[in-house]
Short mmCIF file of C-alpha atoms in Angstrom, two decimals:
data_model
loop_
_atom_site.label_atom_id
_atom_site.label_comp_id
_atom_site.label_asym_id
_atom_site.label_seq_id
_atom_site.Cartn_x
_atom_site.Cartn_y
_atom_site.Cartn_z
CA PRO A 11 0.02 0.00 0.01
CA MET A 12 1.12 3.50 -0.75
CA LEU A 13 2.23 5.52 2.27
CA SER A 14 2.83 8.88 0.60
CA ASN A 15 -0.01 11.39 0.19
CA TRP A 16 -0.31 13.31 -3.08
CA GLN A 17 -3.16 15.53 -2.04
CA ASN A 18 -2.60 19.29 -1.85
CA TYR A 19 -2.36 20.87 1.62
CA GLU A 20 -5.99 21.84 1.83
CA ALA A 21 -7.32 18.38 0.76
CA TRP A 22 -4.86 16.70 3.11
CA GLN A 23 -6.17 18.77 6.02
CA GLU A 24 -9.84 18.09 5.11
CA ALA A 25 -9.04 14.35 4.97
CA GLY A 26 -7.69 14.44 8.51
CA GLY A 27 -4.15 15.73 8.05
CA LEU A 28 -2.49 12.40 8.92
CA ASP A 29 1.31 12.57 8.79
CA ALA A 30 3.36 9.60 7.47
CA THR A 31 3.74 8.03 10.89
CA ALA A 32 0.01 8.05 11.50
CA ARG A 33 -0.66 6.63 7.99
CA ALA A 34 2.01 3.92 8.46
CA THR A 35 0.49 3.01 11.83
CA ARG A 36 -2.99 2.77 10.28
CA LEU A 37 -1.63 0.50 7.45
CA TRP A 38 0.25 -1.94 9.71
CA LYS A 39 -2.69 -2.21 12.13
CA LYS A 40 -5.02 -2.93 9.19
CA ALA A 41 -2.63 -5.56 7.73
CA LEU A 42 -2.35 -7.25 11.18
CA GLU A 43 -6.11 -7.20 11.57
CA ASP A 44 -6.72 -8.62 8.13
CA HIS A 45 -4.04 -11.38 8.45
CA VAL A 46 -5.22 -14.96 8.18
CA GLU A 47 -2.75 -17.64 9.27
CA PRO A 48 -2.21 -20.04 6.39
CA ALA A 49 -3.18 -23.71 6.88
CA MET A 50 -0.43 -25.95 7.91
CA ASP A 51 -0.29 -29.74 7.98
CA ILE A 52 -0.28 -30.86 11.65
CA SER A 53 2.81 -32.98 11.16
CA VAL A 54 4.67 -30.00 9.64
CA ARG A 55 3.51 -27.85 12.61
CA GLU A 56 4.62 -30.49 15.14
CA ALA A 57 8.07 -30.82 13.47
CA LEU A 58 8.53 -27.04 13.38
CA GLU A 59 7.56 -26.71 17.07
CA ALA A 60 10.01 -29.53 18.01
CA TYR A 61 12.73 -27.80 16.08
CA VAL A 62 12.12 -24.47 17.72
CA ALA A 63 12.09 -26.11 21.19
CA LYS A 64 15.43 -27.87 20.38
CA ARG A 65 17.03 -24.65 19.16
CA LYS A 66 15.81 -22.75 22.22
CA GLU A 67 17.37 -25.32 24.43
CA ALA A 68 20.63 -25.17 22.51
CA ILE A 69 20.77 -21.39 22.52
CA GLY A 70 19.98 -21.11 26.22
CA GLN A 71 17.21 -19.70 28.37
CA GLY A 72 18.30 -16.08 28.17
CA GLU A 73 17.50 -15.72 24.49
CA PRO A 74 14.12 -15.03 22.95
#
């Protein structure tokens, strides 16, 4: 989605006058709200979760 605003100043103000940060925030919140987790085969999910658990153990408890 386009982040820049090509309106003239008056039209921009009438539309709410959102700066780039506010527009970006609105866009990422909408994208997160609309996100649908893709389907994953249960065996793939279990293998992935086992891998992540193994790596967390190898890395150590202090890491995310």
